[in-house]
CSV table of C-alpha atoms in Angstrom, one decimal:
chain,number,residue,atom,x,y,z
A,922,MET,CA,9.3,-5.3,19.7
A,923,GLU,CA,7.7,-1.9,19.7
A,924,ALA,CA,4.8,-0.4,21.7
A,925,ARG,CA,3.0,0.6,19.0
A,926,TYR,CA,3.0,-2.9,17.6
A,927,TYR,CA,1.2,-4.4,21.1
A,928,ILE,CA,-1.5,-1.5,19.8
A,929,ILE,CA,-1.7,-2.2,16.0
A,930,PHE,CA,-2.2,-6.1,17.3
A,931,ALA,CA,-5.0,-5.3,20.3
A,932,ALA,CA,-6.7,-3.0,17.8
A,933,VAL,CA,-7.0,-6.5,15.0
A,934,PHE,CA,-8.2,-8.7,18.0
A,935,ALA,CA,-10.7,-5.8,19.1
A,936,ALA,CA,-11.9,-6.0,14.9
A,937,LEU,CA,-11.9,-9.2,14.6
A,938,GLN,CA,-15.0,-9.8,17.3
A,939,LEU,CA,-16.7,-7.6,16.4
A,940,PHE,CA,-17.1,-8.5,13.2
A,941,LEU,CA,-17.8,-12.0,14.2
A,942,TYR,CA,-21.0,-10.7,15.7
A,943,PHE,CA,-21.8,-9.0,12.5
A,944,PHE,CA,-21.2,-11.9,10.3
A,945,ASN,CA,-23.3,-14.6,13.1
A,946,ARG,CA,-26.0,-12.4,13.5
A,947,THR,CA,-26.7,-11.4,10.1
A,948,LEU,CA,-26.1,-15.5,8.5
A,949,GLY,CA,-28.6,-15.9,11.6
A,950,TRP,CA,-31.3,-13.7,10.7
A,951,LEU,CA,-31.0,-14.4,6.9
A,952,TYR,CA,-29.9,-17.6,7.0
A,953,GLY,CA,-31.0,-19.2,11.0
A,954,SER,CA,-33.9,-20.5,9.0
A,955,LEU,CA,-32.0,-23.9,7.0
A,956,LEU,CA,-30.7,-24.9,10.8
A,957,SER,CA,-31.5,-25.8,14.2
A,958,GLN,CA,-30.7,-23.9,17.0
A,959,GLN,CA,-27.8,-26.3,17.7
A,960,GLY,CA,-26.5,-26.3,14.1
A,961,ARG,CA,-26.5,-22.3,14.5
A,962,TYR,CA,-25.1,-22.3,18.1
A,963,ALA,CA,-22.3,-24.8,17.1
A,964,PHE,CA,-21.2,-22.2,13.9
A,965,VAL,CA,-21.1,-19.3,15.5
A,966,ILE,CA,-18.8,-21.1,18.5
A,967,LEU,CA,-16.9,-22.7,15.4
A,968,SER,CA,-16.4,-19.3,13.5
A,969,TYR,CA,-15.2,-17.9,17.1
A,970,ILE,CA,-12.9,-20.6,17.5
A,971,LEU,CA,-11.6,-20.7,14.3
A,972,ALA,CA,-11.0,-16.9,13.7
A,973,ASN,CA,-9.5,-15.9,16.5
A,974,SER,CA,-7.0,-19.2,16.6
A,975,ILE,CA,-5.4,-18.5,13.2
A,976,ILE,CA,-4.8,-14.5,14.8
A,977,LEU,CA,-3.0,-15.8,17.8
A,978,LEU,CA,-1.6,-18.5,16.2
A,979,THR,CA,-0.4,-15.4,13.4
A,980,ILE,CA,0.8,-12.9,16.1
A,981,PHE,CA,2.3,-15.4,18.6
A,982,ARG,CA,3.9,-16.5,15.2
A,983,VAL,CA,3.3,-20.7,16.4
A,984,TYR,CA,2.1,-21.2,12.4
A,985,PRO,CA,4.4,-17.8,10.8
A,986,SER,CA,2.7,-18.7,8.0
A,987,LEU,CA,-0.8,-18.2,8.6
A,988,PHE,CA,0.3,-14.8,8.1
A,989,ARG,CA,-0.5,-15.0,4.9
A,990,VAL,CA,-5.1,-16.4,5.6
A,991,THR,CA,-5.3,-13.3,8.2
A,992,PRO,CA,-6.0,-11.2,6.6
A,993,TYR,CA,-8.1,-12.8,4.1
A,994,ILE,CA,-10.2,-13.1,7.2
A,995,ILE,CA,-10.1,-9.4,8.3
A,996,VAL,CA,-11.0,-7.9,5.4
A,997,LEU,CA,-14.1,-11.3,4.2
A,998,LEU,CA,-15.5,-9.9,7.9
A,999,LEU,CA,-15.1,-5.9,7.7
A,1000,TYR,CA,-16.7,-6.6,4.5
A,1001,SER,CA,-19.2,-8.7,5.4
A,1002,THR,CA,-19.6,-6.1,8.4
A,1003,PHE,CA,-20.2,-3.3,5.6
A,1004,VAL,CA,-23.1,-5.8,4.1
A,1005,SER,CA,-24.9,-5.5,7.3
A,1006,MET,CA,-25.0,-2.3,8.3
A,1007,ALA,CA,-26.3,-2.0,4.5
A,1008,LEU,CA,-29.4,-4.2,4.7
A,1009,GLY,CA,-29.9,-3.1,8.0
A,1010,ILE,CA,-30.6,0.4,7.6
A,1011,ILE,CA,-32.4,-1.5,4.0
A,1012,TRP,CA,-34.8,-2.9,6.9
A,1013,TRP,CA,-34.7,-0.4,8.3
A,1014,LEU,CA,-36.1,1.5,6.0
A,1015,ALA,CA,-38.4,-0.2,3.8
A,1016,LYS,CA,-39.1,-2.9,5.8
A,1017,HIS,CA,-42.8,-2.2,5.4
A,1018,TYR,CA,-42.9,-1.7,1.7
A,1019,PHE,CA,-41.6,-4.1,-0.6
A,1020,VAL,CA,-38.2,-5.7,1.0
A,1021,THR,CA,-37.8,-9.0,2.5
A,1022,PRO,CA,-35.9,-10.7,4.6
A,1023,ARG,CA,-35.8,-13.2,0.8
A,1024,LEU,CA,-34.4,-11.0,-0.5
A,1025,LEU,CA,-32.1,-10.2,1.3
A,1026,ALA,CA,-30.7,-13.3,2.1
A,1027,TRP,CA,-30.5,-13.0,-1.9
A,1028,ALA,CA,-28.9,-9.1,-2.0
A,1029,TYR,CA,-26.2,-10.6,0.9
A,1030,PRO,CA,-23.7,-13.2,-1.6
A,1031,MET,CA,-23.7,-10.9,-4.2
A,1032,ALA,CA,-23.6,-7.5,-2.1
A,1033,MET,CA,-20.6,-8.8,-1.0
A,1034,LEU,CA,-19.3,-10.6,-4.8
A,1035,GLY,CA,-19.3,-7.0,-5.4
A,1036,LEU,CA,-17.1,-6.1,-3.0
A,1037,ILE,CA,-14.5,-8.3,-3.9
A,1038,ILE,CA,-14.5,-7.7,-7.1
A,1039,VAL,CA,-14.5,-4.1,-7.5
A,1040,SER,CA,-12.1,-4.9,-4.6
A,1041,VAL,CA,-9.6,-6.7,-7.2
A,1042,TYR,CA,-9.8,-4.6,-9.8
A,1043,ASN,CA,-8.1,-1.2,-8.1
A,1044,ALA,CA,-5.6,-3.6,-7.3
A,1045,TYR,CA,-4.9,-5.0,-10.3
A,1046,THR,CA,-6.2,-1.5,-12.3
A,1047,PRO,CA,-3.6,1.1,-12.2
A,1048,LYS,CA,-4.9,5.1,-12.0
A,1049,VAL,CA,-2.0,7.3,-13.8
A,1050,VAL,CA,-2.0,10.9,-11.1
A,1051,HIS,CA,-0.6,14.0,-12.5
A,1052,TYR,CA,0.9,16.9,-10.3
A,1053,GLN,CA,2.8,19.8,-11.7
A,1054,ILE,CA,5.3,22.0,-9.3
A,1055,THR,CA,7.7,24.4,-9.7
A,1056,LEU,CA,11.0,24.4,-7.8
A,1057,ASP,CA,12.5,27.8,-6.8
A,1058,LYS,CA,15.3,26.3,-8.3
A,1059,PRO,CA,16.5,27.4,-11.7
A,1060,LEU,CA,15.6,24.1,-13.8
A,1061,ASN,CA,18.1,23.5,-18.0
A,1062,LYS,CA,14.7,22.0,-19.0
A,1063,PRO,CA,10.7,21.1,-17.6
A,1064,LEU,CA,11.5,17.3,-17.0
A,1065,ARG,CA,8.9,14.4,-16.3
A,1066,ILE,CA,9.5,12.5,-13.1
A,1067,GLY,CA,7.4,9.1,-13.1
A,1068,VAL,CA,7.1,7.2,-9.8
A,1069,ALA,CA,5.8,4.0,-8.4
A,1070,SER,CA,7.0,2.1,-4.8
A,1071,ASP,CA,4.9,-0.4,-3.4
A,1072,PHE,CA,5.6,-3.5,-6.3
A,1073,HIS,CA,6.0,-5.9,-3.2
A,1074,LEU,CA,6.7,-8.4,-6.1
A,1075,GLY,CA,5.5,-12.2,-5.6
A,1076,LYS,CA,3.5,-14.7,-6.3
A,1077,LEU,CA,0.7,-12.0,-6.6
A,1078,PHE,CA,2.0,-9.4,-8.3
A,1079,GLY,CA,4.6,-10.5,-10.7
A,1080,ALA,CA,6.0,-10.3,-14.0
A,1081,LYS,CA,2.5,-8.9,-16.2
A,1082,GLN,CA,2.1,-6.3,-14.1
A,1083,LEU,CA,5.9,-4.9,-14.4
A,1084,ASP,CA,5.3,-5.6,-18.3
A,1085,GLN,CA,1.9,-2.5,-17.7
A,1086,LEU,CA,4.3,-0.5,-15.1
A,1087,ALA,CA,7.0,0.1,-17.7
A,1088,GLU,CA,4.1,0.7,-21.2
A,1089,ILE,CA,3.1,2.9,-18.9
A,1090,PHE,CA,6.7,5.2,-18.2
A,1091,ASN,CA,6.8,4.4,-21.6
A,1092,GLN,CA,3.7,6.0,-22.9
A,1093,GLN,CA,4.2,9.3,-20.8
A,1094,ASN,CA,7.9,9.5,-21.8
A,1095,VAL,CA,8.7,10.2,-18.6
A,1096,ASP,CA,12.4,11.2,-18.2
A,1097,LEU,CA,13.6,9.6,-15.2
A,1098,ILE,CA,11.8,6.9,-13.0
A,1099,LEU,CA,11.6,7.1,-9.7
A,1100,LEU,CA,11.3,4.2,-7.2
A,1101,PRO,CA,10.8,5.0,-3.6
A,1102,GLY,CA,10.8,1.4,-1.9
A,1103,ASP,CA,8.5,-2.3,-1.0
A,1104,ILE,CA,9.9,-2.9,-4.7
A,1105,MET,CA,10.0,-7.5,-3.7
A,1106,ASP,CA,7.9,-9.0,-0.7
A,1107,ASP,CA,10.0,-9.4,1.8
A,1108,ASN,CA,12.3,-12.4,0.0
A,1109,VAL,CA,13.5,-12.8,-3.7
A,1110,ASP,CA,12.2,-16.0,-4.3
A,1111,ALA,CA,8.8,-16.0,-6.7
A,1112,TYR,CA,10.6,-13.0,-8.2
A,1113,LEU,CA,13.4,-15.6,-9.1
A,1114,SER,CA,10.9,-18.9,-9.3
A,1115,GLN,CA,8.7,-16.8,-11.4
A,1116,GLN,CA,11.6,-15.1,-13.2
A,1117,MET,CA,11.0,-11.2,-13.5
A,1118,GLN,CA,13.9,-9.7,-14.1
A,1119,PRO,CA,13.2,-9.6,-17.5
A,1120,SER,CA,10.3,-7.5,-16.7
A,1121,LEU,CA,11.9,-5.5,-14.3
A,1122,ALA,CA,14.3,-4.4,-16.6
A,1123,LYS,CA,11.7,-2.8,-18.8
A,1124,LEU,CA,11.4,-0.5,-17.0
A,1125,LYS,CA,13.5,2.4,-18.4
A,1126,ALA,CA,14.5,6.5,-18.8
A,1127,PRO,CA,16.6,8.2,-20.7
A,1128,LEU,CA,18.2,10.3,-17.1
A,1129,GLY,CA,18.1,6.9,-15.4
A,1130,VAL,CA,15.8,4.8,-12.5
A,1131,TYR,CA,16.4,4.7,-9.0
A,1132,ALA,CA,15.5,2.5,-6.8
A,1133,THR,CA,15.5,3.1,-2.4
A,1134,LEU,CA,14.9,-0.3,-0.3
A,1135,GLY,CA,11.9,0.4,1.5
A,1136,ASN,CA,10.7,-2.0,5.2
A,1137,HIS,CA,9.2,-5.5,3.7
A,1138,ASP,CA,13.1,-5.0,1.7
A,1139,PHE,CA,14.5,-5.0,5.1
A,1140,PHE,CA,13.0,-7.7,6.2
A,1141,GLY,CA,16.7,-10.2,6.3
A,1142,ASP,CA,16.7,-10.8,2.8
A,1143,GLN,CA,18.1,-6.8,1.6
A,1144,LYS,CA,21.4,-8.4,-0.1
A,1145,ARG,CA,20.1,-10.1,-1.8
A,1146,ILE,CA,16.9,-8.2,-2.9
A,1147,ALA,CA,19.5,-5.4,-3.7
A,1148,GLU,CA,21.1,-7.6,-5.5
A,1149,GLN,CA,17.9,-7.9,-8.4
A,1150,ILE,CA,17.4,-5.1,-8.9
A,1151,LYS,CA,20.4,-3.8,-10.3
A,1152,GLN,CA,21.2,-6.3,-12.2
A,1153,ALA,CA,17.4,-5.6,-14.2
A,1154,GLY,CA,19.3,-2.1,-14.4
A,1155,ILE,CA,17.9,0.3,-11.9
A,1156,ASN,CA,20.0,1.7,-9.3
A,1157,VAL,CA,19.9,1.1,-6.0
A,1158,LEU,CA,20.6,3.6,-3.0
A,1159,TRP,CA,22.4,2.9,0.1
A,1160,ASP,CA,22.1,6.2,2.0
A,1161,GLN,CA,23.3,7.1,-1.4
A,1162,THR,CA,22.6,10.7,-3.2
A,1163,GLU,CA,24.0,10.7,-7.4
A,1164,THR,CA,24.4,14.0,-9.0
A,1165,ILE,CA,22.8,12.9,-12.4
A,1166,ASN,CA,24.2,15.6,-15.8
A,1167,ASN,CA,24.8,18.1,-12.7
A,1168,GLU,CA,21.5,19.5,-12.9
A,1169,PHE,CA,19.8,18.0,-10.0
A,1170,VAL,CA,20.4,15.6,-7.3
A,1171,ILE,CA,18.7,12.7,-6.5
A,1172,VAL,CA,19.1,11.5,-2.6
A,1173,GLY,CA,18.4,8.1,-1.4
A,1174,ARG,CA,17.3,7.1,1.9
A,1175,ASN,CA,17.3,3.4,3.2
A,1176,ASP,CA,13.8,2.8,4.9
A,1177,ASP,CA,12.9,4.3,8.8
A,1178,LEU,CA,13.7,0.4,9.7
A,1179,VAL,CA,17.5,0.5,9.9
A,1180,LYS,CA,17.9,2.9,12.7
A,1181,ASP,CA,20.9,4.3,12.3
A,1182,ARG,CA,20.1,6.0,8.9
A,1183,PRO,CA,22.3,8.4,8.3
A,1184,SER,CA,20.0,12.4,8.2
A,1185,THR,CA,18.2,14.2,5.3
A,1186,ALA,CA,20.5,16.8,6.1
A,1187,GLN,CA,23.7,15.1,6.8
A,1188,LEU,CA,23.4,13.4,3.4
A,1189,ILE,CA,22.9,16.6,1.3
A,1190,GLN,CA,26.3,18.4,3.7
A,1191,SER,CA,28.5,16.5,0.1
A,1192,VAL,CA,26.3,18.2,-3.0
A,1193,ASP,CA,25.4,21.5,-4.3
A,1194,THR,CA,21.8,22.3,-2.8
A,1195,ARG,CA,22.3,24.4,-5.6
A,1196,LEU,CA,20.9,22.1,-7.7
A,1197,PRO,CA,16.8,21.1,-7.6
A,1198,ILE,CA,17.2,18.2,-4.9
A,1199,PHE,CA,14.7,15.2,-5.2
A,1200,VAL,CA,14.1,12.2,-2.1
A,1201,LEU,CA,13.5,9.2,-2.5
A,1202,ASP,CA,12.4,8.1,1.1
A,1203,HIS,CA,10.1,4.8,1.3
A,1204,ARG,CA,7.7,6.1,4.4
A,1205,PRO,CA,6.4,9.6,4.8
A,1206,THR,CA,7.9,10.1,8.8
A,1207,GLU,CA,10.0,13.1,8.2
A,1208,ILE,CA,8.4,15.0,6.0
A,1209,GLU,CA,7.8,18.0,8.5
A,1210,GLN,CA,12.3,18.1,9.4
A,1211,ILE,CA,12.3,17.7,5.6
A,1212,SER,CA,10.7,20.7,4.2
A,1213,GLN,CA,12.9,23.2,7.3
A,1214,LEU,CA,16.2,21.2,3.8
A,1215,PRO,CA,16.8,22.8,0.6
A,1216,VAL,CA,15.2,19.4,-0.7
A,1217,ASP,CA,12.5,20.4,-3.4
A,1218,LEU,CA,10.7,17.4,-4.4
A,1219,LEU,CA,10.5,13.8,-1.8
A,1220,VAL,CA,8.6,11.3,-2.6
A,1221,ALA,CA,7.6,8.7,-0.8
A,1222,GLY,CA,5.5,5.3,-0.5
A,1223,HIS,CA,4.4,3.0,2.2
A,1224,THR,CA,0.6,4.1,3.4
A,1225,HIS,CA,-1.3,2.8,0.9
A,1226,ASN,CA,-3.4,5.7,1.2
A,1227,GLY,CA,-5.1,2.3,3.5
A,1228,GLN,CA,-5.7,0.2,0.7
A,1229,ILE,CA,-8.9,-0.9,1.7
A,1230,PHE,CA,-11.2,1.3,4.4
A,1231,PRO,CA,-11.3,2.4,6.3
A,1232,ALA,CA,-7.3,2.0,7.0
A,1233,ASN,CA,-7.1,5.4,5.1
A,1234,LEU,CA,-8.3,7.1,8.8
A,1235,ILE,CA,-6.1,5.8,10.3
A,1236,THR,CA,-3.1,6.7,7.8
A,1237,LYS,CA,-4.2,10.3,8.1
A,1238,LEU,CA,-4.0,10.7,11.8
A,1239,THR,CA,-0.4,9.0,11.5
A,1240,TYR,CA,1.4,11.1,8.8
A,1241,ARG,CA,0.9,14.9,7.7
A,1242,LEU,CA,0.8,13.8,4.7
A,1243,ALA,CA,-0.6,10.2,3.7
A,1244,TYR,CA,-1.4,10.2,0.8
A,1245,GLY,CA,-1.5,12.9,-2.3
A,1246,TYR,CA,0.5,16.1,-2.6
A,1247,GLU,CA,1.6,19.0,-0.4
A,1248,LYS,CA,3.8,22.4,-1.0
A,1249,ILE,CA,5.3,22.7,2.6
A,1250,GLY,CA,8.4,25.9,2.9
A,1251,ASN,CA,9.6,25.3,-0.2
A,1252,GLY,CA,9.1,21.4,-1.1
A,1253,HIS,CA,7.2,19.7,-3.4
A,1254,PHE,CA,6.2,15.9,-1.0
A,1255,ILE,CA,4.1,13.5,-2.8
A,1256,VAL,CA,3.4,10.2,-1.6
A,1257,THR,CA,2.1,7.8,-3.8
A,1258,SER,CA,-1.1,4.8,-3.1
A,1259,GLY,CA,2.2,2.7,-4.9
A,1260,TYR,CA,1.7,0.3,-7.9
A,1261,GLY,CA,1.1,-3.1,-6.0
A,1262,PHE,CA,-0.2,-4.4,-2.6
A,1263,TRP,CA,-0.3,-5.7,-0.3
A,1264,GLY,CA,-1.4,-9.2,1.6
A,1265,ILE,CA,-3.6,-9.9,-0.6
A,1266,PRO,CA,-5.0,-8.6,-4.0
A,1267,MET,CA,-7.7,-5.8,-2.8
A,1268,ARG,CA,-8.4,-2.5,-2.6
A,1269,LEU,CA,-11.3,-0.4,-1.4
A,1270,GLY,CA,-12.0,3.1,-0.7
A,1271,SER,CA,-7.9,3.4,-2.9
A,1272,GLN,CA,-7.0,2.2,-6.2
A,1273,SER,CA,-3.2,1.1,-7.4
A,1274,GLU,CA,-1.4,3.8,-9.3
A,1275,VAL,CA,1.3,5.3,-11.3
A,1276,VAL,CA,2.4,9.2,-11.0
A,1277,ILE,CA,3.1,11.5,-13.1
A,1278,ILE,CA,5.5,14.6,-12.6
A,1279,ASP,CA,5.8,17.3,-15.3
A,1280,MET,CA,8.4,19.8,-13.0
A,1281,LYS,CA,9.9,23.2,-14.4
A,1282,GLY,CA,12.3,25.5,-12.7
A,1283,LYS,CA,11.8,28.5,-11.1
A,1284,PRO,CA,11.5,31.3,-14.4
């Protein structure tokens, strides 16, 4: 396992202890009178044992199925920490006026519920983000491109959301659709059992729909995933290029989980670089290298814009461009927060989105 994963696990485990501390202190402060001292001690010990056992059993893959439970525990404890800190500040500022522990005891569950509702809303209610770019190369006519990534199709995100995405693209009258990875959530089991193919097949555009595979598509079931995507009428590019009507070139890269994948420079050696070149690369890990090439547009996902605050601060430190748009050199780079979500149907400090790019060529 790569060293970065050990660092991530250590950071998550340390954060868990901090969240548990705030959780137990807050419950003791607001509801301690409801239990005896022995009861409070027993509750604290039990919470530490239960939460840490689930995390450790997941990390060491004793019970891999608990992997789906872990994010819920961490996020709910994180939200509890946010609420605890807010209530502590309110108590410090207004305890001599109208704020009482009884009032805060009512405010705590209401604030938790509010954070959960907002998070679920952000996960299932996509916004449409527009970018306007002008290339440094000629383009026969203006082009409207629709971009969506990180569906993570599974039990919690499926046909209904795909129908909604198709409707958005139709309303936006896109000419071309690009899907840079993580179409499925590890495998095609839920996709097949819930019969999502008719909904995925609704994604259509005059110049075609093109997809690449992300890291979650490469967790062992990539061949079946690619086949199901193709059966829905979507072109899957495995480190391949496609020239469209001799007007522009699409380059689709495998996720960098594939260590022997060719570089973008190698992939574009066989194409006419005088044409506009659009690259789909799931992770925005090679933006600076690609900015040195005759690439005009790169679209990526993967980061989810952190999905849950403060993870977006970590992604900003990890990537040259973790979210949004930036022109670097002659190229235009866009990283979307993704249309779906990973793990839990919640987003805080980020929102699911569909990207629409209005592109025109050099005058």
